[in-house]
Short mmCIF file of C-alpha atoms in Angstrom, two decimals:
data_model
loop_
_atom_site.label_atom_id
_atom_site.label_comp_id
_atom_site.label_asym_id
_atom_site.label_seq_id
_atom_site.Cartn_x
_atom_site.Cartn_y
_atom_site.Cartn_z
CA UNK A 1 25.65 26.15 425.32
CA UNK A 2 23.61 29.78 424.92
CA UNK A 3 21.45 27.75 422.13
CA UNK A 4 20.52 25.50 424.98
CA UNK A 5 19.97 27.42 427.92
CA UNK A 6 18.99 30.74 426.88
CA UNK A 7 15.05 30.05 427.35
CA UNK A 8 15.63 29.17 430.85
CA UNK A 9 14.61 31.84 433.39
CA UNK A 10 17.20 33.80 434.71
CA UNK A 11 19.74 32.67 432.48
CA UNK A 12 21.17 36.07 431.30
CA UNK A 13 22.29 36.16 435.25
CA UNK A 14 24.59 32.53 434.90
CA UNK A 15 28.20 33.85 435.59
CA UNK A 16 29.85 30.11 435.63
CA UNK A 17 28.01 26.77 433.63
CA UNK A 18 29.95 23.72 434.26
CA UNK A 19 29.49 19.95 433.59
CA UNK A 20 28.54 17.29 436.11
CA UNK A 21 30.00 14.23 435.18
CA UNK A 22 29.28 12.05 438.28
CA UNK A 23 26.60 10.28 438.68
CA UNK A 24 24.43 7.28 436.69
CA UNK A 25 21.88 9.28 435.48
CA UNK A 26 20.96 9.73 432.19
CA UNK A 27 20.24 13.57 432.59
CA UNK A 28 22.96 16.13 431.73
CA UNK A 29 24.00 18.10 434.61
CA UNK A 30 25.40 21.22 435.09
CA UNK A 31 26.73 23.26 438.07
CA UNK A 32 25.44 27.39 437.60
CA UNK A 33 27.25 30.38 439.98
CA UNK A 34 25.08 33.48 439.20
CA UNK A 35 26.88 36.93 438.73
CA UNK A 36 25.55 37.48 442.39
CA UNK A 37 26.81 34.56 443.77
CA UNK A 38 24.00 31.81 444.23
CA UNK A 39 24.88 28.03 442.89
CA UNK A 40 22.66 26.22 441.50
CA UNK A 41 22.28 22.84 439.65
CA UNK A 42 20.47 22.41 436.63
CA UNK A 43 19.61 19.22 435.00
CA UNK A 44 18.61 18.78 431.39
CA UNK A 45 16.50 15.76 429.74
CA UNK A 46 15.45 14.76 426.56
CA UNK A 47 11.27 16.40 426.34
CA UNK A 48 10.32 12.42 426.05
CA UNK A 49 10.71 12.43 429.89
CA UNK A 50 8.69 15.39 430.47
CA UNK A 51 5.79 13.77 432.59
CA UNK A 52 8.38 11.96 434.26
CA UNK A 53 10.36 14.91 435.49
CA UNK A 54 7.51 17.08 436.21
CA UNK A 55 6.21 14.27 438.78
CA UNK A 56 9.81 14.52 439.78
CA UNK A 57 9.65 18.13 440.19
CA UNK A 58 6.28 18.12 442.22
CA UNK A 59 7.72 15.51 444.47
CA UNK A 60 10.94 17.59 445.55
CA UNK A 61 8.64 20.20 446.21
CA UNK A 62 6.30 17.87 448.72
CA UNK A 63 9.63 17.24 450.39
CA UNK A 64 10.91 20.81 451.21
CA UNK A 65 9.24 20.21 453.88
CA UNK A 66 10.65 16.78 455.55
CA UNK A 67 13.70 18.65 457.01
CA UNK A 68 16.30 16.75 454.51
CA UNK A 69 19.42 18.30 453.52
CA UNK A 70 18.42 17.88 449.92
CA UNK A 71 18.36 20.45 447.01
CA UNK A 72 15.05 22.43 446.32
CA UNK A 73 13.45 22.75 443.64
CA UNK A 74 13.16 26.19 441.66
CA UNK A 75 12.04 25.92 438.22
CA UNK A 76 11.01 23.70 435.67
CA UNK A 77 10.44 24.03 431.89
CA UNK A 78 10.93 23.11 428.62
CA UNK A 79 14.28 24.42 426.57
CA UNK A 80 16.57 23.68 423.36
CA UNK A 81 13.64 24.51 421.05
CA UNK A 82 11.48 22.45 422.74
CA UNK A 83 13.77 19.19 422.41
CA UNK A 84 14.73 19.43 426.42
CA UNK A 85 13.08 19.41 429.62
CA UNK A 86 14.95 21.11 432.50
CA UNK A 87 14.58 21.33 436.28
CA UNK A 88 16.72 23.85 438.11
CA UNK A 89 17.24 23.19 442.06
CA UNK A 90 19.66 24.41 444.53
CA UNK A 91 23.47 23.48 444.66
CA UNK A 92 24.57 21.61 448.18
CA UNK A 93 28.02 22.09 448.72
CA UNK A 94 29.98 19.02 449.87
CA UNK A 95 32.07 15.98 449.01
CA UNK A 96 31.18 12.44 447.82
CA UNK A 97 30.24 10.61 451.36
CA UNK A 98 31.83 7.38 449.65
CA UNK A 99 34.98 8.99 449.48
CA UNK A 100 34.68 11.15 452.82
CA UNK A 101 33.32 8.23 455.47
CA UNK A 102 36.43 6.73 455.71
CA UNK A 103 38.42 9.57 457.14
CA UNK A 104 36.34 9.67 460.10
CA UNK A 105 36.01 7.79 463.19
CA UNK A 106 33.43 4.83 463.31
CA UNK A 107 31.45 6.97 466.00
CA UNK A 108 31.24 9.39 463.42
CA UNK A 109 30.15 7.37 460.39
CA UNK A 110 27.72 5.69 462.87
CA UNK A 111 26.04 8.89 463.49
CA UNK A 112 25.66 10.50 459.63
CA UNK A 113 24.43 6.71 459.02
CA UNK A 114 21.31 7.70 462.07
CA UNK A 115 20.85 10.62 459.88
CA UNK A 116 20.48 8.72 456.65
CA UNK A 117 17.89 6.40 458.32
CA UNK A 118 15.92 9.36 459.19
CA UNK A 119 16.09 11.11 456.43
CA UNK A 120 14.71 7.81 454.63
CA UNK A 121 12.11 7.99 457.36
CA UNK A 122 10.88 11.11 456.11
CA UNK A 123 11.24 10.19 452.49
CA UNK A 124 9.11 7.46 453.17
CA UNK A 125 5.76 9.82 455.09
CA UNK A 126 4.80 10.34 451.12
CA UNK A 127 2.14 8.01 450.14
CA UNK A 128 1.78 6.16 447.02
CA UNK A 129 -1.12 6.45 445.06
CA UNK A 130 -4.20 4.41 445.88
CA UNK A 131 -4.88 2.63 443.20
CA UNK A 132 -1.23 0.81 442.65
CA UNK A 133 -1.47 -2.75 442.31
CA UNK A 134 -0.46 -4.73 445.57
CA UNK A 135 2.65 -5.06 446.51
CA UNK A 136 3.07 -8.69 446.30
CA UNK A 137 1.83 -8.87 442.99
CA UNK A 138 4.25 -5.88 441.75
CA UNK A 139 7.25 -7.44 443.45
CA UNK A 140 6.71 -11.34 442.69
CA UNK A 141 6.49 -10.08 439.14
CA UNK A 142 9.76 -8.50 439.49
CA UNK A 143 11.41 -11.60 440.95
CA UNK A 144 10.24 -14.21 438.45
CA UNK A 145 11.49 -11.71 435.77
CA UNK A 146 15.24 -11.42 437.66
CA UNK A 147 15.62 -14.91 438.26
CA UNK A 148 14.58 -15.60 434.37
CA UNK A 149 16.97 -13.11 433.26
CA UNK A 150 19.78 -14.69 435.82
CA UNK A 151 19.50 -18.19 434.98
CA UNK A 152 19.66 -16.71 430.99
CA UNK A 153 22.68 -15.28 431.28
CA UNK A 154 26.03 -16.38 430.40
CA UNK A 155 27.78 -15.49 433.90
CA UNK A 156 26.44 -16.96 436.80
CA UNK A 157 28.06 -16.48 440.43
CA UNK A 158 28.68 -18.58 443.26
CA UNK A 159 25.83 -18.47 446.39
CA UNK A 160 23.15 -17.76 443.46
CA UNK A 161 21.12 -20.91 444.16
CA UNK A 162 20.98 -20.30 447.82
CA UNK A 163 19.78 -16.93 447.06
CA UNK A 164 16.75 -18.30 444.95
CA UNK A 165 16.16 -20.80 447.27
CA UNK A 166 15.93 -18.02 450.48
CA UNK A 167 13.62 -15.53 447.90
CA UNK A 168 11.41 -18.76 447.13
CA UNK A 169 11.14 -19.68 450.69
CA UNK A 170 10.04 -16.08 452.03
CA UNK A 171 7.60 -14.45 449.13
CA UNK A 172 5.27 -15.08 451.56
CA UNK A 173 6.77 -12.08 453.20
CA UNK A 174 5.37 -9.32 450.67
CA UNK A 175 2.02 -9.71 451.17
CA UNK A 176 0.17 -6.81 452.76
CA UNK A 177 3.54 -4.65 453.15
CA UNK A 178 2.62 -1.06 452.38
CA UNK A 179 3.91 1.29 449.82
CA UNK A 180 5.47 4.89 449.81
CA UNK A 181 7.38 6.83 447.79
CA UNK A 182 10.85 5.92 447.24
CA UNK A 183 14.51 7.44 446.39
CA UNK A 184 15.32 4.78 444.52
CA UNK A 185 18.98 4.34 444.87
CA UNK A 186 19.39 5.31 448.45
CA UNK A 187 22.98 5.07 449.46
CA UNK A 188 26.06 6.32 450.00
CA UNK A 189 27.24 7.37 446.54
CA UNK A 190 24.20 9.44 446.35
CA UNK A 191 24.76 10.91 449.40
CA UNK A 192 27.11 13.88 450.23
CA UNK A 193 29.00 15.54 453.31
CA UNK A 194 29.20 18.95 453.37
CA UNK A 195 32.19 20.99 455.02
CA UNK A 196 30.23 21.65 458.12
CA UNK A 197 29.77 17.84 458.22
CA UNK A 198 26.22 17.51 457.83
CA UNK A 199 24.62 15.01 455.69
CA UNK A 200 23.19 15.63 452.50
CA UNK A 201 20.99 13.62 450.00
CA UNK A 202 20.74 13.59 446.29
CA UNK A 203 19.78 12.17 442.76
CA UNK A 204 16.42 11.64 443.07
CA UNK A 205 16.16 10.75 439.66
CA UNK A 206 15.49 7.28 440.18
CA UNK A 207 12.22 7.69 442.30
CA UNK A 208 10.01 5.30 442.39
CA UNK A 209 6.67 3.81 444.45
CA UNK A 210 7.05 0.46 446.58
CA UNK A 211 7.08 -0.83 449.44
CA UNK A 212 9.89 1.73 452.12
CA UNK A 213 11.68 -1.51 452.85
CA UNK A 214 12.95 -2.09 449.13
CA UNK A 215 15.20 1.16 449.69
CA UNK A 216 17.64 -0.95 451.73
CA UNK A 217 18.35 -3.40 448.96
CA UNK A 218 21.24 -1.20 447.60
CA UNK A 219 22.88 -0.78 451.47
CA UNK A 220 25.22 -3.32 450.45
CA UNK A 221 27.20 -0.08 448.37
CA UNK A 222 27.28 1.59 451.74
CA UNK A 223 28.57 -1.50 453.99
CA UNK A 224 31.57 -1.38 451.29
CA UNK A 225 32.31 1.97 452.22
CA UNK A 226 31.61 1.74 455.99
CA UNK A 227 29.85 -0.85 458.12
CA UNK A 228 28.94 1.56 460.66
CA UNK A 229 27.12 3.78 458.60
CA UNK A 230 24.78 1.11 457.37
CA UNK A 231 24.37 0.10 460.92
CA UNK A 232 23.79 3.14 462.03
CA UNK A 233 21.50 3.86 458.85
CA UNK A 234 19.18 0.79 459.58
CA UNK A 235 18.97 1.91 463.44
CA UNK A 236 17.98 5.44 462.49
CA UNK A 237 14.91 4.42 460.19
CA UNK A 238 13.87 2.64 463.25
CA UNK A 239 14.71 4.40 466.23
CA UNK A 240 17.61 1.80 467.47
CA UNK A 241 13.93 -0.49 467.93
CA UNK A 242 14.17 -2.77 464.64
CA UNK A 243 11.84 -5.51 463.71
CA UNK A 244 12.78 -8.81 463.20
CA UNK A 245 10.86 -9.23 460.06
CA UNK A 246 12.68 -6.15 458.26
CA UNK A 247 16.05 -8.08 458.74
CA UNK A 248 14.12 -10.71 456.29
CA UNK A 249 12.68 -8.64 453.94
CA UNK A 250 16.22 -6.95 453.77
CA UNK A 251 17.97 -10.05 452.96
CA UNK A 252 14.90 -10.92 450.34
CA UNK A 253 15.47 -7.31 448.89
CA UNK A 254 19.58 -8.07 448.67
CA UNK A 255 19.85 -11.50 446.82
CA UNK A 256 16.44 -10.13 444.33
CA UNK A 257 18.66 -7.63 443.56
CA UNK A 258 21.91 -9.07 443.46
CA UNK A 259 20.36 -11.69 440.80
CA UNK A 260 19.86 -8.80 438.59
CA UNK A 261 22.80 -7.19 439.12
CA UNK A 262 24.73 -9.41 436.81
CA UNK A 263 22.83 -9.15 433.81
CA UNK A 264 22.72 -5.13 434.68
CA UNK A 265 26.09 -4.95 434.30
CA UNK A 266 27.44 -6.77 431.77
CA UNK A 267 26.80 -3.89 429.15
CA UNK A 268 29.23 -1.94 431.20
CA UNK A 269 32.27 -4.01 431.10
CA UNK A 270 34.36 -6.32 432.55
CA UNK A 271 35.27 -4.11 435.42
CA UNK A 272 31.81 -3.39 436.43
CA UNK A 273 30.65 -6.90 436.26
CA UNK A 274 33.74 -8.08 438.42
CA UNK A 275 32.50 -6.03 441.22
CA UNK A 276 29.15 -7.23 441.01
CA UNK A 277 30.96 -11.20 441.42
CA UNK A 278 32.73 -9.59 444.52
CA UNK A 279 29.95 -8.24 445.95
CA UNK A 280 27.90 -11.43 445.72
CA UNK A 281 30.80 -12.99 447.19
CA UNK A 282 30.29 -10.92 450.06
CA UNK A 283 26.82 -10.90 450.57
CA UNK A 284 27.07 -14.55 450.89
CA UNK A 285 29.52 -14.53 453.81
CA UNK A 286 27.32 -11.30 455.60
CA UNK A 287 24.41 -14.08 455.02
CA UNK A 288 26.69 -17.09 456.32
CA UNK A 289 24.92 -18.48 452.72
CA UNK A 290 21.80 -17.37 453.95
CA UNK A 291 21.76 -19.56 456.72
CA UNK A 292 20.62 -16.51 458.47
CA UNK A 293 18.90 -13.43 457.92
CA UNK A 294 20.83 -11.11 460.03
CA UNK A 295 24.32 -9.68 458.13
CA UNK A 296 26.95 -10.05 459.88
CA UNK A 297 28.32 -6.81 460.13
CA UNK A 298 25.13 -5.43 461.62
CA UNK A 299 25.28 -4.48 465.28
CA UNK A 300 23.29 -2.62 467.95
CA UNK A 301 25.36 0.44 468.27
CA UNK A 302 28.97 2.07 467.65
CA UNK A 303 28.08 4.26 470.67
#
């Protein structure tokens, strides 16, 4: 572990270096206590994602300043003999909110769901660069490629064909939509609640560039976990004053990436891929087989 970590900054201060085992990342993580107390997280990748991270890096920074519970970023460099990049951030304190929404009252999941929303509002104030390629031409691409790779594969789920036919029928929808930065998996098991009970957002290792709508095509992880919270999520991106066509979008979003999800992940297993047939399962009753475009555990408040 010294062999690794030595040529990091401030490293001959590290009292405590422990592995961080949760999480889908590909990046090694490790909780760090200094001998003076501060905790801090440190993630290591391999120095082939070095451009990647450092636009990773730069981004945190921008968003020090969007009033997120988030961790911030303190330095970033290359380590291991040059065979690892590293970025080392804050530590937030708290528990996973997957695991801690269910202890509290719907009220209170409702309101740590208004937070969410706004903190995805703020996310979202960062501007992708000029010169992407339109959004409907980035995003149709995507679909043909998950509906190839769907009707390839060897397991196919019930409701999939009234999922194509709803994406065919509404493509229409992603021209002219704008584009921002993104998360990139924005829900509740990156999320965490810390002992004071405040909200906090992390794993940003996924970012990405689209269209701020996309974020809500993984909400379907939170409404496992707690209904209100994804109601209460949608209505604080919005200011409890939400557009009909985002309800579309969102359902175009879902079943795109509920195709995929299948052929994701089948290389992790039986157990994995039988959640992914339950969760189609239930997307199609939220959906009433998308016979509508408003889920059916949405409402307008918990309040």
């Amino acid at each position: 572990m010294t062999e690794s970590f030595n040529e990091i900054s401030g490293f001959d201060s590290w009292d405590i270096i422990r592995p961080v085992d949760k999480g889908w990342s590909n990046d090694k993580k490790y909780y760090i206590k200094t001998v003076d107390g501060k905790e801090l997280l440190l993630r290591i990748s391999d120095i082939a994602q070095y451009e990647n991270k450092k636009k990773e890096f730069e981004i945190l920074k921008l968003l020090i300043s969007r009033n997120i519970l988030m961790s911030h970023p303190i330095d970033f460099g290359v380590c291991n003999g040059s065979k690892s990049v590293y970025s080392l951030l804050t530590w937030i304190n708290g528990e996973d909110a997957g695991i801690m929404l269910p202890q509290l009252d719907d009220k209170e999941q409702y309101y740590l769901g208004i937070k969410a929303g706004m903190f995805l509002k703020q996310i979202h104030t960062i501007l992708a660069p000029e010169k992407l390629p339109s959004w409907a031409e980035r995003f149709n691409r995507k679909i043909d490629i998950k509906i190839s790779n769907y009707k390839a594969c060897d397991i196919q789920f019930y409701g999939a064909e009234e999922m194509i036919e709803y994406i065919e029928q509404n493509r229409f929808l992603l021209v002219n939509r704008p584009q921002s930065f993104q998360h990139g998996d924005y829900h509740v098991g990156n999320m965490i609640i810390t002992p004071k009970g405040e909200l906090g957002i992390i794993d940003f290792n996924r970012m990405d560039y689209g269209d701020p709508w996309e974020e809500f095509n993984r909400i379907t992880f939170s409404v496992s976990i707690s209904p209100a919270f994804a109601t209460g999520y949608i209505n604080g991106y919005f200011d409890n004053n939400v557009p009909d066509l985002f309800f579309k979008l969102m359902a175009l979003y879902i079943a795109t990436n509920q195709l995929s999800s299948i052929p994701w992940a089948i290389p992790f297993g039986e157990e994995e891929v039988n959640t992914m047939l339950k969760q189609a399962g239930n997307i199609m009753k939220w959906y009433d087989g998308f016979k509508t475009y408003i889920p059916n555990w949405y409402i307008l408040s918990y309040v």
